[in-house]
PDB file of C-alpha atoms in Angstrom:
ATOM      1  CA  UNK A   2     -18.970 -12.817  -1.324  1.00  0.00           C
ATOM      2  CA  UNK A   3     -18.612  -9.256  -2.490  1.00  0.00           C
ATOM      3  CA  UNK A   4     -15.699  -9.343  -4.920  1.00  0.00           C
ATOM      4  CA  UNK A   5     -15.186  -6.359  -7.145  1.00  0.00           C
ATOM      5  CA  UNK A   6     -16.631  -3.780  -4.817  1.00  0.00           C
ATOM      6  CA  UNK A   7     -13.288  -3.165  -3.082  1.00  0.00           C
ATOM      7  CA  UNK A   8     -11.908  -1.831  -6.328  1.00  0.00           C
ATOM      8  CA  UNK A   9     -14.720   0.618  -6.962  1.00  0.00           C
ATOM      9  CA  UNK A  10     -14.007   4.244  -6.199  1.00  0.00           C
ATOM     10  CA  UNK A  11     -16.955   6.562  -6.150  1.00  0.00           C
ATOM     11  CA  UNK A  12     -16.731  10.142  -7.300  1.00  0.00           C
ATOM     12  CA  UNK A  13     -15.980  11.446  -3.815  1.00  0.00           C
ATOM     13  CA  UNK A  14     -12.700   9.513  -3.856  1.00  0.00           C
ATOM     14  CA  UNK A  15     -11.400  10.987  -7.114  1.00  0.00           C
ATOM     15  CA  UNK A  16      -8.868  13.654  -8.000  1.00  0.00           C
ATOM     16  CA  UNK A  17      -8.880  17.368  -7.335  1.00  0.00           C
ATOM     17  CA  UNK A  18      -9.670  19.621  -4.431  1.00  0.00           C
ATOM     18  CA  UNK A  19     -12.438  18.491  -2.065  1.00  0.00           C
ATOM     19  CA  UNK A  20     -14.575  20.378   0.392  1.00  0.00           C
ATOM     20  CA  UNK A  21     -14.132  19.384   4.036  1.00  0.00           C
ATOM     21  CA  UNK A  22     -17.240  17.640   5.294  1.00  0.00           C
ATOM     22  CA  UNK A  23     -18.396  16.653   1.798  1.00  0.00           C
ATOM     23  CA  UNK A  24     -20.410  13.436   1.610  1.00  0.00           C
ATOM     24  CA  UNK A  25     -18.381  10.323   0.819  1.00  0.00           C
ATOM     25  CA  UNK A  26     -19.906   6.972  -0.081  1.00  0.00           C
ATOM     26  CA  UNK A  27     -17.789   3.844   0.239  1.00  0.00           C
ATOM     27  CA  UNK A  28     -18.472   0.202  -0.603  1.00  0.00           C
ATOM     28  CA  UNK A  29     -18.980  -2.439   2.053  1.00  0.00           C
ATOM     29  CA  UNK A  30     -16.199  -5.002   1.662  1.00  0.00           C
ATOM     30  CA  UNK A  31     -17.047  -8.530   2.744  1.00  0.00           C
ATOM     31  CA  UNK A  32     -14.522 -10.662   4.581  1.00  0.00           C
ATOM     32  CA  UNK A  33     -12.005  -8.020   5.641  1.00  0.00           C
ATOM     33  CA  UNK A  34     -10.084  -9.383   8.662  1.00  0.00           C
ATOM     34  CA  UNK A  35     -11.007  -7.722  11.949  1.00  0.00           C
ATOM     35  CA  UNK A  36      -7.506  -6.804  13.118  1.00  0.00           C
ATOM     36  CA  UNK A  37      -5.794  -3.590  14.172  1.00  0.00           C
ATOM     37  CA  UNK A  38      -2.764  -4.319  11.973  1.00  0.00           C
ATOM     38  CA  UNK A  39      -3.185  -5.661   8.441  1.00  0.00           C
ATOM     39  CA  UNK A  40      -0.121  -6.325   6.270  1.00  0.00           C
ATOM     40  CA  UNK A  41      -0.960  -6.647   2.575  1.00  0.00           C
ATOM     41  CA  UNK A  42       1.762  -8.286   0.481  1.00  0.00           C
ATOM     42  CA  UNK A  43       1.744  -7.371  -3.209  1.00  0.00           C
ATOM     43  CA  UNK A  44       3.758  -7.641  -6.399  1.00  0.00           C
ATOM     44  CA  UNK A  45       4.668  -3.980  -6.909  1.00  0.00           C
ATOM     45  CA  UNK A  46       3.645  -2.223 -10.107  1.00  0.00           C
ATOM     46  CA  UNK A  47      -0.076  -2.869 -10.627  1.00  0.00           C
ATOM     47  CA  UNK A  48      -3.079  -0.558 -10.743  1.00  0.00           C
ATOM     48  CA  UNK A  49      -5.286  -2.905  -8.770  1.00  0.00           C
ATOM     49  CA  UNK A  50      -3.373  -3.408  -5.498  1.00  0.00           C
ATOM     50  CA  UNK A  51      -3.294   0.331  -4.631  1.00  0.00           C
ATOM     51  CA  UNK A  52      -6.957   0.538  -5.665  1.00  0.00           C
ATOM     52  CA  UNK A  53      -7.768  -2.256  -3.207  1.00  0.00           C
ATOM     53  CA  UNK A  54      -6.083  -0.355  -0.361  1.00  0.00           C
ATOM     54  CA  UNK A  55      -7.898   2.813  -1.388  1.00  0.00           C
ATOM     55  CA  UNK A  56     -11.255   1.028  -1.230  1.00  0.00           C
ATOM     56  CA  UNK A  57     -10.484  -0.571   2.138  1.00  0.00           C
ATOM     57  CA  UNK A  58      -9.422   2.739   3.687  1.00  0.00           C
ATOM     58  CA  UNK A  59     -12.540   4.420   2.353  1.00  0.00           C
ATOM     59  CA  UNK A  60     -14.755   1.712   3.853  1.00  0.00           C
ATOM     60  CA  UNK A  61     -13.019   1.517   7.251  1.00  0.00           C
ATOM     61  CA  UNK A  62     -13.013   5.305   7.675  1.00  0.00           C
ATOM     62  CA  UNK A  63     -16.817   5.288   7.709  1.00  0.00           C
ATOM     63  CA  UNK A  64     -16.712   3.925  11.267  1.00  0.00           C
ATOM     64  CA  UNK A  65     -13.238   4.454  12.706  1.00  0.00           C
ATOM     65  CA  UNK A  66      -9.868   6.112  12.248  1.00  0.00           C
ATOM     66  CA  UNK A  67      -7.600   4.335   9.792  1.00  0.00           C
ATOM     67  CA  UNK A  68      -3.953   4.747   8.849  1.00  0.00           C
ATOM     68  CA  UNK A  69      -2.534   3.601   5.525  1.00  0.00           C
ATOM     69  CA  UNK A  70       1.153   2.710   5.551  1.00  0.00           C
ATOM     70  CA  UNK A  71       3.180   2.664   2.335  1.00  0.00           C
ATOM     71  CA  UNK A  72       6.624   1.278   1.532  1.00  0.00           C
ATOM     72  CA  UNK A  73       8.098   4.733   1.003  1.00  0.00           C
ATOM     73  CA  UNK A  74      11.103   6.395   2.712  1.00  0.00           C
ATOM     74  CA  UNK A  75      10.078   7.524   6.192  1.00  0.00           C
ATOM     75  CA  UNK A  76      12.366  10.521   5.718  1.00  0.00           C
ATOM     76  CA  UNK A  77       9.773  11.824   3.212  1.00  0.00           C
ATOM     77  CA  UNK A  78       6.985  11.877   5.820  1.00  0.00           C
ATOM     78  CA  UNK A  79       6.948  15.681   6.006  1.00  0.00           C
ATOM     79  CA  UNK A  80       6.193  15.867   2.281  1.00  0.00           C
ATOM     80  CA  UNK A  81       3.369  13.368   2.651  1.00  0.00           C
ATOM     81  CA  UNK A  82       1.922  15.361   5.561  1.00  0.00           C
ATOM     82  CA  UNK A  83       2.101  18.587   3.559  1.00  0.00           C
ATOM     83  CA  UNK A  84       0.370  16.978   0.590  1.00  0.00           C
ATOM     84  CA  UNK A  85      -2.365  15.482   2.751  1.00  0.00           C
ATOM     85  CA  UNK A  86      -3.074  18.967   4.128  1.00  0.00           C
ATOM     86  CA  UNK A  87      -2.987  20.597   0.686  1.00  0.00           C
ATOM     87  CA  UNK A  88      -5.613  21.237  -1.962  1.00  0.00           C
ATOM     88  CA  UNK A  89      -4.083  18.614  -4.249  1.00  0.00           C
ATOM     89  CA  UNK A  90      -3.299  21.108  -7.000  1.00  0.00           C
ATOM     90  CA  UNK A  91      -0.629  20.650  -9.660  1.00  0.00           C
ATOM     91  CA  UNK A  92       2.004  22.516  -7.635  1.00  0.00           C
ATOM     92  CA  UNK A  93       1.236  20.315  -4.611  1.00  0.00           C
ATOM     93  CA  UNK A  94       1.732  17.185  -6.712  1.00  0.00           C
ATOM     94  CA  UNK A  95       4.988  18.544  -8.168  1.00  0.00           C
ATOM     95  CA  UNK A  96       6.312  19.191  -4.661  1.00  0.00           C
ATOM     96  CA  UNK A  97       5.401  15.684  -3.545  1.00  0.00           C
ATOM     97  CA  UNK A  98       7.146  14.127  -6.537  1.00  0.00           C
ATOM     98  CA  UNK A  99      10.348  16.197  -6.229  1.00  0.00           C
ATOM     99  CA  UNK A 100      12.335  13.492  -4.393  1.00  0.00           C
ATOM    100  CA  UNK A 101      14.657  10.694  -5.474  1.00  0.00           C
ATOM    101  CA  UNK A 102      12.014   8.144  -4.479  1.00  0.00           C
ATOM    102  CA  UNK A 103       9.629   9.382  -7.154  1.00  0.00           C
ATOM    103  CA  UNK A 104      12.127  10.640  -9.712  1.00  0.00           C
ATOM    104  CA  UNK A 105      14.454   7.628  -9.633  1.00  0.00           C
ATOM    105  CA  UNK A 106      12.178   4.859  -8.337  1.00  0.00           C
ATOM    106  CA  UNK A 107      11.329   2.147 -10.844  1.00  0.00           C
ATOM    107  CA  UNK A 108      10.087  -0.791  -8.778  1.00  0.00           C
ATOM    108  CA  UNK A 109       6.355  -0.072  -8.685  1.00  0.00           C
ATOM    109  CA  UNK A 110       6.282   1.613  -5.277  1.00  0.00           C
ATOM    110  CA  UNK A 111       6.474   4.984  -7.053  1.00  0.00           C
ATOM    111  CA  UNK A 112       3.875   4.163  -9.698  1.00  0.00           C
ATOM    112  CA  UNK A 113       1.087   6.320 -11.050  1.00  0.00           C
ATOM    113  CA  UNK A 114      -1.350   4.060  -9.175  1.00  0.00           C
ATOM    114  CA  UNK A 115       0.470   4.742  -5.887  1.00  0.00           C
ATOM    115  CA  UNK A 116       0.245   8.468  -6.546  1.00  0.00           C
ATOM    116  CA  UNK A 117      -3.464   8.059  -7.267  1.00  0.00           C
ATOM    117  CA  UNK A 118      -3.868   6.204  -3.965  1.00  0.00           C
ATOM    118  CA  UNK A 119      -2.190   9.066  -2.106  1.00  0.00           C
ATOM    119  CA  UNK A 120      -4.307  11.660  -3.916  1.00  0.00           C
ATOM    120  CA  UNK A 121      -7.511   9.815  -3.025  1.00  0.00           C
ATOM    121  CA  UNK A 122      -6.501   9.427   0.630  1.00  0.00           C
ATOM    122  CA  UNK A 123      -5.916  13.186   0.683  1.00  0.00           C
ATOM    123  CA  UNK A 124      -9.404  13.704  -0.759  1.00  0.00           C
ATOM    124  CA  UNK A 125     -10.903  11.467   1.942  1.00  0.00           C
ATOM    125  CA  UNK A 126      -9.097  13.416   4.649  1.00  0.00           C
ATOM    126  CA  UNK A 127     -10.201  16.734   3.189  1.00  0.00           C
ATOM    127  CA  UNK A 128     -13.773  15.414   3.181  1.00  0.00           C
ATOM    128  CA  UNK A 129     -13.505  14.989   6.947  1.00  0.00           C
ATOM    129  CA  UNK A 130     -12.712  11.287   7.140  1.00  0.00           C
ATOM    130  CA  UNK A 131     -10.269  10.154   9.916  1.00  0.00           C
ATOM    131  CA  UNK A 132      -7.567   9.011   7.471  1.00  0.00           C
ATOM    132  CA  UNK A 133      -3.808   9.129   8.107  1.00  0.00           C
ATOM    133  CA  UNK A 134      -0.978   8.286   5.715  1.00  0.00           C
ATOM    134  CA  UNK A 135       2.480   7.229   6.847  1.00  0.00           C
ATOM    135  CA  UNK A 136       5.717   6.019   5.255  1.00  0.00           C
ATOM    136  CA  UNK A 137       7.436   3.112   6.994  1.00  0.00           C
ATOM    137  CA  UNK A 138      10.629   2.392   5.043  1.00  0.00           C
ATOM    138  CA  UNK A 139      13.470   3.337   7.404  1.00  0.00           C
ATOM    139  CA  UNK A 140      16.220   1.894   5.196  1.00  0.00           C
ATOM    140  CA  UNK A 141      17.257   4.803   2.890  1.00  0.00           C
ATOM    141  CA  UNK A 142      20.421   6.430   4.220  1.00  0.00           C
ATOM    142  CA  UNK A 143      21.100   3.632   6.724  1.00  0.00           C
ATOM    143  CA  UNK A 144      22.735   0.202   6.866  1.00  0.00           C
ATOM    144  CA  UNK A 145      19.575  -1.460   8.162  1.00  0.00           C
ATOM    145  CA  UNK A 146      18.498  -4.758   6.618  1.00  0.00           C
ATOM    146  CA  UNK A 147      15.375  -3.978   4.623  1.00  0.00           C
ATOM    147  CA  UNK A 148      12.924  -6.165   6.551  1.00  0.00           C
ATOM    148  CA  UNK A 149      14.210  -4.770   9.838  1.00  0.00           C
ATOM    149  CA  UNK A 150      13.869  -1.225   8.498  1.00  0.00           C
ATOM    150  CA  UNK A 151      10.278  -1.796   7.384  1.00  0.00           C
ATOM    151  CA  UNK A 152       9.322  -3.468  10.666  1.00  0.00           C
ATOM    152  CA  UNK A 153      10.876  -0.569  12.587  1.00  0.00           C
ATOM    153  CA  UNK A 154       8.803   1.967  10.683  1.00  0.00           C
ATOM    154  CA  UNK A 155       5.524   0.104  11.200  1.00  0.00           C
ATOM    155  CA  UNK A 156       6.310  -0.489  14.881  1.00  0.00           C
ATOM    156  CA  UNK A 157       7.094   3.179  15.473  1.00  0.00           C
ATOM    157  CA  UNK A 158       3.719   4.231  14.084  1.00  0.00           C
ATOM    158  CA  UNK A 159       1.873   1.544  16.058  1.00  0.00           C
ATOM    159  CA  UNK A 160       3.527   2.643  19.309  1.00  0.00           C
ATOM    160  CA  UNK A 161       2.471   6.242  18.654  1.00  0.00           C
ATOM    161  CA  UNK A 162      -1.107   5.181  17.691  1.00  0.00           C
ATOM    162  CA  UNK A 163      -1.854   2.005  19.695  1.00  0.00           C
ATOM    163  CA  UNK A 164      -5.581   1.856  18.907  1.00  0.00           C
ATOM    164  CA  UNK A 165      -5.656   3.023  15.288  1.00  0.00           C
ATOM    165  CA  UNK A 166      -6.522   0.562  12.532  1.00  0.00           C
ATOM    166  CA  UNK A 167      -3.499   0.177  10.249  1.00  0.00           C
ATOM    167  CA  UNK A 168      -3.537  -1.060   6.653  1.00  0.00           C
ATOM    168  CA  UNK A 169       0.037  -1.424   5.394  1.00  0.00           C
ATOM    169  CA  UNK A 170       0.919  -2.245   1.790  1.00  0.00           C
ATOM    170  CA  UNK A 171       4.348  -3.755   1.114  1.00  0.00           C
ATOM    171  CA  UNK A 172       6.169  -6.316  -1.007  1.00  0.00           C
ATOM    172  CA  UNK A 173       4.877  -9.860  -0.648  1.00  0.00           C
ATOM    173  CA  UNK A 174       8.048 -11.141   1.039  1.00  0.00           C
ATOM    174  CA  UNK A 175       8.100  -8.346   3.629  1.00  0.00           C
ATOM    175  CA  UNK A 176       4.496  -9.009   4.712  1.00  0.00           C
ATOM    176  CA  UNK A 177       5.098 -12.693   5.510  1.00  0.00           C
ATOM    177  CA  UNK A 178       4.575 -13.664   9.146  1.00  0.00           C
ATOM    178  CA  UNK A 179       7.045 -16.564   9.105  1.00  0.00           C
ATOM    179  CA  UNK A 180      10.750 -16.898   8.371  1.00  0.00           C
ATOM    180  CA  UNK A 181      11.845 -18.276   4.996  1.00  0.00           C
ATOM    181  CA  UNK A 182      14.964 -19.563   3.318  1.00  0.00           C
ATOM    182  CA  UNK A 183      16.607 -17.080   0.945  1.00  0.00           C
ATOM    183  CA  UNK A 184      19.379 -18.997  -0.752  1.00  0.00           C
ATOM    184  CA  UNK A 185      21.555 -20.423   1.990  1.00  0.00           C
ATOM    185  CA  UNK A 186      20.304 -18.189   4.802  1.00  0.00           C
ATOM    186  CA  UNK A 187      17.171 -17.839   6.847  1.00  0.00           C
ATOM    187  CA  UNK A 188      15.342 -14.550   6.247  1.00  0.00           C
ATOM    188  CA  UNK A 189      13.074 -12.946   8.847  1.00  0.00           C
ATOM    189  CA  UNK A 190      10.426 -10.956   6.940  1.00  0.00           C
ATOM    190  CA  UNK A 191       9.015  -7.775   8.449  1.00  0.00           C
ATOM    191  CA  UNK A 192       5.770  -9.520   9.324  1.00  0.00           C
ATOM    192  CA  UNK A 193       7.592 -12.076  11.460  1.00  0.00           C
ATOM    193  CA  UNK A 194       9.496  -9.297  13.247  1.00  0.00           C
ATOM    194  CA  UNK A 195       6.149  -7.717  14.169  1.00  0.00           C
ATOM    195  CA  UNK A 196       4.647 -10.935  15.594  1.00  0.00           C
ATOM    196  CA  UNK A 197       4.179  -9.400  19.049  1.00  0.00           C
ATOM    197  CA  UNK A 198       1.800  -6.836  17.476  1.00  0.00           C
ATOM    198  CA  UNK A 199      -0.417  -9.688  16.185  1.00  0.00           C
ATOM    199  CA  UNK A 200      -0.623  -8.604  12.540  1.00  0.00           C
ATOM    200  CA  UNK A 201      -2.774 -10.396   9.997  1.00  0.00           C
ATOM    201  CA  UNK A 202      -0.830 -10.960   6.775  1.00  0.00           C
ATOM    202  CA  UNK A 203      -2.910 -10.894   3.583  1.00  0.00           C
ATOM    203  CA  UNK A 204      -1.419 -12.045   0.291  1.00  0.00           C
ATOM    204  CA  UNK A 205      -2.637 -10.059  -2.715  1.00  0.00           C
ATOM    205  CA  UNK A 206      -3.088 -12.733  -5.393  1.00  0.00           C
ATOM    206  CA  UNK A 207      -4.124 -12.205  -8.979  1.00  0.00           C
ATOM    207  CA  UNK A 208      -5.177 -13.663 -12.319  1.00  0.00           C
ATOM    208  CA  UNK A 209      -2.770 -13.569 -15.261  1.00  0.00           C
ATOM    209  CA  UNK A 210      -1.886  -9.990 -16.099  1.00  0.00           C
ATOM    210  CA  UNK A 211       0.849  -7.362 -16.098  1.00  0.00           C
ATOM    211  CA  UNK A 212       2.897  -5.222 -13.732  1.00  0.00           C
ATOM    212  CA  UNK A 213       5.453  -2.461 -14.348  1.00  0.00           C
ATOM    213  CA  UNK A 214       8.768  -3.626 -12.913  1.00  0.00           C
ATOM    214  CA  UNK A 215      12.481  -4.094 -13.595  1.00  0.00           C
ATOM    215  CA  UNK A 216      13.113  -7.828 -14.196  1.00  0.00           C
ATOM    216  CA  UNK A 217      15.898  -6.791 -14.987  1.00  0.00           C
ATOM    217  CA  UNK A 218      14.792  -4.630 -17.919  1.00  0.00           C
ATOM    218  CA  UNK A 219      12.288  -1.999 -16.791  1.00  0.00           C
ATOM    219  CA  UNK A 220       8.844  -1.961 -18.342  1.00  0.00           C
ATOM    220  CA  UNK A 221       5.592  -3.903 -18.545  1.00  0.00           C
ATOM    221  CA  UNK A 222       6.069  -7.485 -17.337  1.00  0.00           C
ATOM    222  CA  UNK A 223       3.638 -10.374 -17.777  1.00  0.00           C
ATOM    223  CA  UNK A 224       2.764 -12.552 -14.780  1.00  0.00           C
ATOM    224  CA  UNK A 225       0.918 -15.876 -14.736  1.00  0.00           C
ATOM    225  CA  UNK A 226      -2.104 -16.329 -12.511  1.00  0.00           C
ATOM    226  CA  UNK A 227      -1.529 -17.076  -8.835  1.00  0.00           C
ATOM    227  CA  UNK A 228      -2.241 -20.745  -8.114  1.00  0.00           C
ATOM    228  CA  UNK A 229      -4.945 -20.239  -5.522  1.00  0.00           C
ATOM    229  CA  UNK A 230      -8.608 -19.365  -5.137  1.00  0.00           C
ATOM    230  CA  UNK A 231      -9.842 -17.845  -8.423  1.00  0.00           C
ATOM    231  CA  UNK A 232     -12.874 -16.024  -7.043  1.00  0.00           C
ATOM    232  CA  UNK A 233     -12.101 -12.329  -6.376  1.00  0.00           C
ATOM    233  CA  UNK A 234     -12.288 -11.219  -2.750  1.00  0.00           C
ATOM    234  CA  UNK A 235     -10.975 -12.251   0.673  1.00  0.00           C
ATOM    235  CA  UNK A 236     -10.205 -15.905   1.401  1.00  0.00           C
ATOM    236  CA  UNK A 237      -8.862 -17.967   4.299  1.00  0.00           C
ATOM    237  CA  UNK A 238      -5.300 -19.164   3.797  1.00  0.00           C
ATOM    238  CA  UNK A 239      -2.926 -18.428   0.919  1.00  0.00           C
ATOM    239  CA  UNK A 240      -0.796 -20.290  -1.589  1.00  0.00           C
ATOM    240  CA  UNK A 241       2.330 -18.539  -0.246  1.00  0.00           C
ATOM    241  CA  UNK A 242       3.707 -19.437   3.187  1.00  0.00           C
ATOM    242  CA  UNK A 243       3.570 -16.914   6.007  1.00  0.00           C
ATOM    243  CA  UNK A 244       0.048 -15.741   5.176  1.00  0.00           C
ATOM    244  CA  UNK A 245      -3.213 -16.532   6.961  1.00  0.00           C
ATOM    245  CA  UNK A 246      -5.445 -14.771   4.422  1.00  0.00           C
ATOM    246  CA  UNK A 247      -5.455 -13.764   0.778  1.00  0.00           C
ATOM    247  CA  UNK A 248      -7.265 -11.274  -1.399  1.00  0.00           C
ATOM    248  CA  UNK A 249      -7.777 -12.262  -5.023  1.00  0.00           C
ATOM    249  CA  UNK A 250      -7.794  -9.332  -7.429  1.00  0.00           C
ATOM    250  CA  UNK A 251     -10.210  -9.413 -10.353  1.00  0.00           C
ATOM    251  CA  UNK A 252      -7.513  -8.244 -12.778  1.00  0.00           C
ATOM    252  CA  UNK A 253      -3.844  -7.231 -12.885  1.00  0.00           C
ATOM    253  CA  UNK A 254      -2.754  -4.237 -14.987  1.00  0.00           C
ATOM    254  CA  UNK A 255       0.639  -2.540 -15.132  1.00  0.00           C
ATOM    255  CA  UNK A 256       1.028   0.972 -13.712  1.00  0.00           C
ATOM    256  CA  UNK A 257       4.107   2.931 -14.907  1.00  0.00           C
ATOM    257  CA  UNK A 258       6.184   5.293 -12.762  1.00  0.00           C
ATOM    258  CA  UNK A 259       4.306   8.417 -11.675  1.00  0.00           C
ATOM    259  CA  UNK A 260       7.189  10.659 -12.742  1.00  0.00           C
ATOM    260  CA  UNK A 261       9.085  10.518 -15.994  1.00  0.00           C
ATOM    261  CA  UNK A 262      11.922  12.887 -16.898  1.00  0.00           C
ATOM    262  CA  UNK A 263      11.322  14.931 -13.788  1.00  0.00           C
ATOM    263  CA  UNK A 264       7.641  15.542 -14.495  1.00  0.00           C
ATOM    264  CA  UNK A 265       4.417  13.750 -13.535  1.00  0.00           C
ATOM    265  CA  UNK A 266       3.556  11.050 -16.056  1.00  0.00           C
ATOM    266  CA  UNK A 267       0.378  11.661 -18.084  1.00  0.00           C
TER     267      UNK A 267
END
């Protein structure tokens, strides 16, 4: 099984302005589920999970259109669209980061690795690849329950693009395809609310390592290894309920917030 190749980014997927039509080489990733809707459930705040999504999008876009969905406020979609159409210069990055999501966010969804993922998707698009980026978190500014809000955002994009391959990255509870007990109540994760769209839920598992999160203090947090298959790559089944597949990362390294004190982090 090809293991580490999903995390490799070749020079064409790096930072900076790209020429439309430029050659892009992407790795072939063994074992990726053949489904139109893939829900990847992660522990927010690592470098490796966004890198996995970046590698998958690069590979899929060799043969077909692909959309990457991120757990960001859908109300910020216009900023994402503008950045994807930009040259990726410093002013473009500053404009993207000038929202509460980036400036106040501290849960890993607004990490430097997430910004790098967005920058590399922009580079792929500018190189002529059929890559789309969309935000699916409908909760900010509403009273929607979070799983409902996330499911609504993914569903809206699917209805507008019924045949496009979607790779959505979200928290590992949201991506579950089955209900679960949360204290004394039954919780319906976003994945279960999207059952009629036949998603494949993939748990992002990991060896012992670190993430950047607030637990409750904000900073680098240590995590033990997931108790599942230790070989990096895609696998059938998962240690966590509500998942039919898993992807084992080769490492787990904390990624801090992309913006600190109103400016991009170094």
